[in-house]
Short mmCIF file of C-alpha atoms in Angstrom, two decimals:
data_model
loop_
_atom_site.label_atom_id
_atom_site.label_comp_id
_atom_site.label_asym_id
_atom_site.label_seq_id
_atom_site.Cartn_x
_atom_site.Cartn_y
_atom_site.Cartn_z
CA UNK A 1 0.27 0.49 0.05
CA UNK A 2 1.58 3.34 -0.62
CA UNK A 3 0.36 6.75 0.50
CA UNK A 4 1.57 10.50 -0.44
CA UNK A 5 2.77 12.22 2.45
CA UNK A 6 1.47 15.64 2.22
CA UNK A 7 5.55 16.90 1.35
CA UNK A 8 4.81 14.70 -1.79
CA UNK A 9 7.08 11.86 -1.12
CA UNK A 10 6.08 8.17 -1.24
CA UNK A 11 5.32 6.61 2.45
CA UNK A 12 4.71 2.53 1.46
CA UNK A 13 2.94 0.49 4.31
CA UNK A 14 3.65 -3.57 3.73
CA UNK A 15 2.99 -6.61 5.72
CA UNK A 16 5.96 -8.93 7.01
CA UNK A 17 5.29 -12.55 5.84
CA UNK A 18 7.60 -13.99 8.72
CA UNK A 19 4.06 -14.39 9.96
CA UNK A 20 3.90 -17.49 7.66
CA UNK A 21 6.67 -19.51 8.45
CA UNK A 22 8.46 -20.79 5.24
CA UNK A 23 12.54 -21.95 4.49
CA UNK A 24 12.30 -23.20 1.20
CA UNK A 25 11.46 -21.33 -2.58
CA UNK A 26 8.41 -23.24 -2.72
CA UNK A 27 7.53 -22.06 0.50
CA UNK A 28 7.59 -18.49 0.03
CA UNK A 29 5.74 -18.99 -3.04
CA UNK A 30 3.09 -20.48 -0.76
CA UNK A 31 2.81 -17.86 1.00
CA UNK A 32 2.18 -15.49 -1.54
CA UNK A 33 -0.46 -17.63 -3.55
CA UNK A 34 -2.42 -18.85 -0.28
CA UNK A 35 -1.95 -16.26 2.59
CA UNK A 36 -0.28 -12.15 0.93
CA UNK A 37 -2.98 -12.56 -2.43
CA UNK A 38 -6.28 -13.41 0.14
CA UNK A 39 -5.21 -10.55 1.94
CA UNK A 40 -4.64 -8.48 -0.80
CA UNK A 41 -8.43 -8.97 -2.20
CA UNK A 42 -9.51 -8.53 1.40
CA UNK A 43 -8.71 -4.96 1.53
CA UNK A 44 -9.90 -4.64 -2.11
CA UNK A 45 -6.67 -2.79 -3.47
CA UNK A 46 -5.16 -4.00 -6.69
CA UNK A 47 -1.66 -3.81 -4.72
CA UNK A 48 -0.08 -4.92 -1.50
CA UNK A 49 3.01 -4.09 -0.27
CA UNK A 50 4.62 -7.29 1.83
CA UNK A 51 7.93 -7.11 4.04
CA UNK A 52 9.21 -10.62 2.37
CA UNK A 53 11.22 -12.57 4.48
CA UNK A 54 13.73 -14.95 2.94
CA UNK A 55 15.15 -17.81 4.74
CA UNK A 56 18.77 -18.75 3.99
CA UNK A 57 17.77 -21.63 1.67
CA UNK A 58 15.37 -19.59 -0.26
CA UNK A 59 17.59 -16.78 -0.74
CA UNK A 60 20.80 -19.13 -2.07
CA UNK A 61 18.48 -20.49 -4.17
CA UNK A 62 17.13 -17.23 -5.30
CA UNK A 63 20.97 -15.81 -5.60
CA UNK A 64 22.13 -19.00 -7.25
CA UNK A 65 19.53 -19.14 -9.83
CA UNK A 66 18.75 -15.69 -11.75
CA UNK A 67 15.57 -17.65 -13.75
CA UNK A 68 14.27 -18.22 -10.59
CA UNK A 69 14.50 -14.87 -8.94
CA UNK A 70 13.20 -13.41 -12.54
CA UNK A 71 9.97 -15.91 -12.04
CA UNK A 72 9.99 -14.99 -8.55
CA UNK A 73 9.29 -10.80 -9.36
CA UNK A 74 6.59 -12.06 -11.88
CA UNK A 75 4.74 -13.72 -9.81
CA UNK A 76 4.93 -10.98 -7.34
CA UNK A 77 3.37 -8.84 -9.78
CA UNK A 78 1.11 -11.34 -11.44
CA UNK A 79 -0.50 -11.44 -7.63
CA UNK A 80 -0.78 -7.75 -7.19
CA UNK A 81 2.42 -7.44 -4.46
CA UNK A 82 5.59 -6.04 -4.26
CA UNK A 83 8.50 -5.47 -2.03
CA UNK A 84 10.39 -2.38 -0.99
CA UNK A 85 11.50 -3.97 1.63
CA UNK A 86 12.52 -7.43 3.53
CA UNK A 87 12.91 -8.94 7.05
CA UNK A 88 16.55 -9.86 7.15
CA UNK A 89 16.47 -10.93 11.01
CA UNK A 90 16.12 -14.22 11.17
CA UNK A 91 18.15 -16.38 9.72
CA UNK A 92 16.66 -19.79 9.11
CA UNK A 93 14.38 -22.31 11.60
CA UNK A 94 11.61 -19.32 12.24
CA UNK A 95 8.80 -21.97 11.52
CA UNK A 96 10.57 -24.00 14.18
CA UNK A 97 8.21 -25.61 17.28
CA UNK A 98 11.25 -23.74 20.21
CA UNK A 99 13.13 -20.70 18.40
CA UNK A 100 13.81 -18.63 21.38
CA UNK A 101 17.59 -17.69 21.58
CA UNK A 102 18.39 -19.40 18.26
CA UNK A 103 16.93 -16.55 16.49
CA UNK A 104 20.05 -14.61 17.15
CA UNK A 105 22.43 -16.50 15.30
CA UNK A 106 24.20 -15.99 13.33
CA UNK A 107 25.42 -12.53 14.53
CA UNK A 108 27.33 -10.04 12.79
CA UNK A 109 30.27 -11.29 14.30
CA UNK A 110 29.81 -14.20 12.09
CA UNK A 111 30.92 -14.38 8.20
CA UNK A 112 27.36 -15.96 7.25
CA UNK A 113 25.50 -13.16 8.78
CA UNK A 114 27.55 -10.89 6.40
CA UNK A 115 27.04 -13.08 3.38
CA UNK A 116 23.76 -13.65 3.78
CA UNK A 117 22.64 -9.75 4.04
CA UNK A 118 24.62 -9.21 1.29
CA UNK A 119 22.09 -11.70 -0.82
CA UNK A 120 19.06 -10.06 0.29
CA UNK A 121 20.74 -6.62 -0.59
CA UNK A 122 21.15 -7.98 -4.12
CA UNK A 123 17.93 -10.07 -4.41
CA UNK A 124 15.71 -6.71 -3.24
CA UNK A 125 17.39 -4.24 -5.94
CA UNK A 126 16.38 -7.27 -8.55
CA UNK A 127 12.46 -7.57 -6.77
CA UNK A 128 11.98 -3.30 -6.56
CA UNK A 129 8.71 -2.57 -8.46
CA UNK A 130 9.94 -0.36 -11.68
CA UNK A 131 9.04 2.50 -10.61
CA UNK A 132 11.13 2.24 -6.93
CA UNK A 133 14.51 3.04 -6.23
CA UNK A 134 15.01 2.67 -2.64
CA UNK A 135 14.76 -0.91 -0.56
CA UNK A 136 15.33 -1.35 3.19
CA UNK A 137 16.00 -4.71 4.87
CA UNK A 138 16.06 -4.81 9.01
CA UNK A 139 18.47 -6.81 10.81
CA UNK A 140 19.24 -8.18 14.08
CA UNK A 141 21.45 -5.33 16.59
CA UNK A 142 24.75 -6.85 16.33
CA UNK A 143 24.26 -10.24 18.36
CA UNK A 144 22.42 -11.59 21.52
CA UNK A 145 24.65 -9.55 24.28
CA UNK A 146 26.17 -12.86 25.45
CA UNK A 147 28.97 -13.70 24.73
CA UNK A 148 29.10 -10.89 22.63
CA UNK A 149 30.06 -8.68 26.00
CA UNK A 150 32.79 -10.70 26.90
CA UNK A 151 34.66 -11.31 23.85
CA UNK A 152 36.90 -8.04 23.32
CA UNK A 153 37.22 -8.09 19.51
CA UNK A 154 33.41 -8.49 19.09
CA UNK A 155 32.59 -5.25 18.49
CA UNK A 156 35.42 -4.62 16.05
CA UNK A 157 34.38 -7.79 14.16
CA UNK A 158 30.92 -6.56 13.75
CA UNK A 159 31.63 -2.53 13.07
CA UNK A 160 34.04 -4.28 10.05
CA UNK A 161 31.12 -6.58 8.56
CA UNK A 162 28.86 -3.81 8.30
CA UNK A 163 31.47 -1.36 6.76
CA UNK A 164 32.19 -4.10 4.51
CA UNK A 165 28.18 -4.46 3.86
CA UNK A 166 27.90 -0.30 3.40
CA UNK A 167 30.68 -0.96 0.36
CA UNK A 168 28.67 -3.60 -1.32
CA UNK A 169 25.97 -1.31 -1.06
CA UNK A 170 27.30 1.49 -2.44
CA UNK A 171 28.93 -0.56 -5.20
CA UNK A 172 25.64 -2.05 -5.36
CA UNK A 173 23.48 1.02 -6.22
CA UNK A 174 26.50 2.67 -8.51
CA UNK A 175 25.48 -1.04 -10.76
CA UNK A 176 21.91 -1.26 -10.57
CA UNK A 177 20.55 2.22 -9.71
CA UNK A 178 19.17 0.51 -7.00
CA UNK A 179 20.07 2.25 -2.89
CA UNK A 180 19.57 -0.68 -0.42
CA UNK A 181 19.47 0.31 3.38
CA UNK A 182 20.24 -1.40 5.96
CA UNK A 183 18.62 -1.24 9.55
CA UNK A 184 19.45 -2.50 12.76
CA UNK A 185 16.63 -3.48 14.80
CA UNK A 186 17.13 -2.40 18.87
CA UNK A 187 15.39 -5.56 20.60
CA UNK A 188 15.53 -6.04 24.42
CA UNK A 189 17.92 -8.57 25.64
CA UNK A 190 20.35 -7.92 22.93
CA UNK A 191 23.58 -5.77 22.45
CA UNK A 192 21.62 -3.11 21.06
CA UNK A 193 18.48 -3.02 23.62
CA UNK A 194 17.45 0.24 23.03
CA UNK A 195 17.36 3.25 20.37
CA UNK A 196 20.30 4.99 22.97
CA UNK A 197 22.22 2.23 22.22
CA UNK A 198 22.72 2.10 18.36
CA UNK A 199 23.95 5.53 18.19
CA UNK A 200 27.27 4.89 18.97
CA UNK A 201 28.05 1.83 17.08
CA UNK A 202 26.33 3.19 14.23
CA UNK A 203 28.28 6.45 14.34
CA UNK A 204 31.26 4.30 14.43
CA UNK A 205 30.50 3.18 11.12
CA UNK A 206 29.13 6.26 9.73
CA UNK A 207 27.14 5.56 6.28
CA UNK A 208 24.47 6.21 5.46
CA UNK A 209 23.16 3.17 3.81
CA UNK A 210 23.16 2.02 7.85
CA UNK A 211 20.83 2.95 9.86
CA UNK A 212 17.83 1.53 12.10
CA UNK A 213 15.07 -0.03 12.43
CA UNK A 214 12.58 0.91 14.80
CA UNK A 215 10.38 -1.67 15.50
CA UNK A 216 7.27 0.09 18.42
CA UNK A 217 6.92 -3.08 20.16
CA UNK A 218 10.79 -3.09 20.95
CA UNK A 219 10.48 0.37 21.99
CA UNK A 220 7.17 0.03 23.84
CA UNK A 221 9.02 -3.31 25.92
CA UNK A 222 11.85 -1.32 26.23
CA UNK A 223 9.78 1.96 27.91
CA UNK A 224 11.22 3.95 25.78
CA UNK A 225 9.92 7.70 24.76
CA UNK A 226 9.16 7.57 21.04
CA UNK A 227 9.84 11.26 20.33
CA UNK A 228 12.59 11.49 23.20
CA UNK A 229 14.63 8.27 20.63
CA UNK A 230 13.80 9.57 17.36
CA UNK A 231 15.23 13.09 18.63
CA UNK A 232 18.16 11.51 19.60
CA UNK A 233 18.80 9.44 16.36
CA UNK A 234 17.78 12.69 14.40
CA UNK A 235 20.67 14.85 16.35
CA UNK A 236 22.89 11.81 15.85
CA UNK A 237 22.12 11.96 12.23
CA UNK A 238 21.34 8.15 12.43
CA UNK A 239 18.67 7.36 9.31
CA UNK A 240 15.34 5.54 10.68
CA UNK A 241 15.92 3.06 7.16
CA UNK A 242 12.44 1.53 8.33
CA UNK A 243 9.73 1.20 11.15
CA UNK A 244 8.25 -2.21 12.12
CA UNK A 245 4.62 -1.16 13.39
CA UNK A 246 3.95 -3.79 16.53
CA UNK A 247 2.55 -3.76 19.78
CA UNK A 248 3.95 -5.53 23.10
CA UNK A 249 1.76 -6.68 25.86
CA UNK A 250 1.01 -4.71 28.93
CA UNK A 251 0.41 -5.13 32.18
CA UNK A 252 -0.27 -2.13 34.31
CA UNK A 253 -0.87 -4.65 37.55
CA UNK A 254 1.73 -7.06 37.65
CA UNK A 255 1.39 -8.17 41.24
CA UNK A 256 -2.20 -8.69 41.12
CA UNK A 257 -2.93 -12.51 41.16
CA UNK A 258 -5.38 -12.29 38.01
CA UNK A 259 -2.95 -10.62 36.16
CA UNK A 260 -0.21 -13.13 36.55
CA UNK A 261 -2.83 -15.35 35.63
CA UNK A 262 -3.32 -13.87 32.54
CA UNK A 263 0.07 -13.22 31.09
CA UNK A 264 0.76 -17.22 31.86
CA UNK A 265 -1.25 -17.29 28.82
CA UNK A 266 0.58 -15.60 26.99
CA UNK A 267 3.85 -17.55 28.04
CA UNK A 268 4.90 -20.11 25.36
CA UNK A 269 7.45 -22.48 24.26
CA UNK A 270 8.24 -21.14 20.65
CA UNK A 271 9.53 -17.45 20.80
CA UNK A 272 11.25 -15.46 23.49
CA UNK A 273 9.47 -12.87 25.12
CA UNK A 274 11.54 -10.46 27.26
CA UNK A 275 9.86 -9.04 29.94
CA UNK A 276 10.66 -5.65 31.26
CA UNK A 277 9.93 -3.03 34.21
CA UNK A 278 10.77 0.71 34.68
CA UNK A 279 11.96 1.46 38.48
CA UNK A 280 13.37 4.44 40.14
CA UNK A 281 16.95 2.52 39.38
CA UNK A 282 16.31 1.97 36.01
CA UNK A 283 15.06 -0.64 33.91
CA UNK A 284 14.86 -4.06 35.37
CA UNK A 285 14.31 -7.10 32.84
CA UNK A 286 13.96 -11.29 32.32
CA UNK A 287 14.84 -13.17 29.15
CA UNK A 288 11.31 -14.93 29.50
CA UNK A 289 8.14 -13.98 30.11
CA UNK A 290 7.84 -17.15 32.38
CA UNK A 291 10.66 -16.29 34.36
CA UNK A 292 8.98 -12.84 35.29
CA UNK A 293 5.69 -14.58 36.11
CA UNK A 294 7.49 -17.11 38.45
CA UNK A 295 7.93 -14.45 40.61
CA UNK A 296 11.33 -12.90 42.42
CA UNK A 297 13.09 -11.83 39.24
CA UNK A 298 10.95 -8.76 38.55
CA UNK A 299 9.13 -5.45 40.79
CA UNK A 300 5.81 -5.86 40.55
CA UNK A 301 4.80 -2.71 42.08
CA UNK A 302 5.60 -0.98 38.30
CA UNK A 303 3.73 -2.21 34.94
CA UNK A 304 5.27 -4.67 33.13
CA UNK A 305 5.91 -4.75 29.20
CA UNK A 306 6.51 -8.28 27.18
CA UNK A 307 8.23 -8.79 23.96
CA UNK A 308 5.08 -9.90 22.48
CA UNK A 309 3.56 -8.60 19.23
CA UNK A 310 -0.21 -8.82 19.73
CA UNK A 311 -2.38 -7.94 16.84
CA UNK A 312 -2.77 -4.01 16.90
CA UNK A 313 -6.73 -3.95 16.01
CA UNK A 314 -7.30 -6.35 18.66
CA UNK A 315 -6.28 -6.00 22.22
CA UNK A 316 -5.91 -8.61 24.96
CA UNK A 317 -9.01 -8.63 27.12
CA UNK A 318 -8.56 -7.04 30.46
CA UNK A 319 -6.19 -7.10 33.03
CA UNK A 320 -3.78 -7.20 30.35
CA UNK A 321 -3.65 -4.42 27.53
CA UNK A 322 -1.31 -3.40 24.58
CA UNK A 323 1.45 -0.94 23.52
CA UNK A 324 -0.43 0.41 20.83
CA UNK A 325 -0.42 4.39 22.50
CA UNK A 326 3.11 3.52 21.92
CA UNK A 327 2.95 2.75 18.24
CA UNK A 328 0.52 5.76 17.39
CA UNK A 329 2.96 8.31 19.37
CA UNK A 330 5.73 6.94 17.56
CA UNK A 331 3.65 6.78 14.21
CA UNK A 332 2.98 10.61 14.33
CA UNK A 333 6.27 11.33 14.69
CA UNK A 334 7.90 8.97 11.87
CA UNK A 335 5.70 10.46 9.36
CA UNK A 336 3.38 13.17 11.11
CA UNK A 337 6.00 15.78 10.59
CA UNK A 338 6.51 17.88 7.80
CA UNK A 339 8.64 15.26 6.02
CA UNK A 340 8.97 11.35 6.84
CA UNK A 341 11.60 10.34 8.87
CA UNK A 342 10.92 6.72 7.29
CA UNK A 343 9.22 6.24 4.28
CA UNK A 344 9.14 2.44 4.75
CA UNK A 345 6.82 0.84 7.21
CA UNK A 346 5.68 -2.70 8.24
CA UNK A 347 3.08 -4.27 10.47
CA UNK A 348 5.33 -7.01 11.70
CA UNK A 349 3.00 -9.42 13.70
CA UNK A 350 4.38 -12.84 13.81
CA UNK A 351 2.62 -14.18 16.57
CA UNK A 352 -0.63 -15.32 15.96
CA UNK A 353 0.40 -18.60 16.49
CA UNK A 354 1.90 -18.13 19.46
CA UNK A 355 -1.29 -16.27 21.02
CA UNK A 356 -3.38 -17.91 23.75
CA UNK A 357 -5.42 -20.99 22.30
CA UNK A 358 -8.66 -18.75 22.30
CA UNK A 359 -7.04 -15.68 20.34
CA UNK A 360 -5.45 -17.93 17.78
CA UNK A 361 -6.65 -17.59 14.20
CA UNK A 362 -8.01 -21.35 13.09
CA UNK A 363 -7.92 -21.02 9.31
CA UNK A 364 -6.45 -19.47 6.57
CA UNK A 365 -9.19 -17.32 6.27
CA UNK A 366 -9.43 -16.13 10.04
CA UNK A 367 -5.80 -15.28 9.63
CA UNK A 368 -5.93 -13.46 6.63
CA UNK A 369 -8.99 -11.53 8.34
CA UNK A 370 -7.10 -10.46 10.84
CA UNK A 371 -3.81 -9.50 9.05
CA UNK A 372 -6.36 -6.94 6.33
CA UNK A 373 -7.88 -5.62 10.08
CA UNK A 374 -4.19 -4.69 11.31
CA UNK A 375 -3.23 -3.25 8.07
CA UNK A 376 -6.78 -1.18 7.93
CA UNK A 377 -5.56 0.31 11.57
CA UNK A 378 -2.28 1.28 10.12
CA UNK A 379 -3.92 2.88 6.89
CA UNK A 380 -6.27 4.83 9.11
CA UNK A 381 -3.20 6.25 11.46
CA UNK A 382 -1.69 7.21 8.31
CA UNK A 383 -4.71 9.17 6.87
CA UNK A 384 -5.72 10.59 10.41
CA UNK A 385 -1.80 12.12 9.71
CA UNK A 386 -2.82 13.82 6.82
CA UNK A 387 -1.13 10.78 4.65
CA UNK A 388 -3.40 10.18 0.98
CA UNK A 389 -3.64 6.47 0.29
CA UNK A 390 -2.77 5.42 -3.63
CA UNK A 391 -4.53 3.58 -5.97
#
């Protein structure tokens, strides 16, 4: 979906396909047929943007066979789908029964991460619509905090990899005329947990094609104020490459037994749900929700937030809620000003099948309806900010 900003530029809205696990090229094609095109039809649009997730095997198949890449581009066109952004954070195994810490490997100290991201950039340059010259890719924020923090050589290795990537992106732009930019995506528990943590390493790299991806669930989970965070990035000259529109799980009164019971329904074995609370002494947290619920690990006199991407249009029932207000505030700062801070927005609720059983979609139709409802909410927010939806 495309929107005209009051300054005349085009802002793209997509939804991320990592909600539909697929490791192979055949799986990606099935996503387009079974999920993406049906969502587009529900929205009544001739064109739908998707934030494509290409796992390692799918990316390699496309990289090694130009005919397959051309065929994928043709299939996107025929189904009324367009790709301006990729989710390059998960490398493989995102559809596994247990993902947890695996999603952070390989990290930016490992050669496979640079090779994979380079492949993604080249693929995206070929998949961009003919009238679009800029693509974006989100990636993990350097590494999970351990063992990175105990390796004195890790920061230098990661910086070298990102600098090499920037050089390759420059060469790609010169060769293709397509500018691909990469955004580190701050996430609780990682080396770069907050937007503030991103400023030093990105300043160190110092390249316009390497910036930040602001995920509004992660922003909220870490209790960051959107205005303060975005002002600091602007002051530091760090570009907001893209933003993922997502909402975290919020518990206002975690000391209450009924709140603990409600939270326990969201503690599940597949994904990591880092949990945070803000105290007078600073931010406190656990790596997963079940650790917090068990008691003792977190003070419960202040609200808790958990890294669980809940559907934008359907916050959990009381006594829980979502951080949709943080998303609204962030979006107003991102695209509500005289000029947009970013032109690529991506709805990223990948946890539909990890929701409590009574909230999970049971059929493809229910899932498509939910994704369409999220995109409709995001569209309405953009229109309320003065953007005009384009055909």
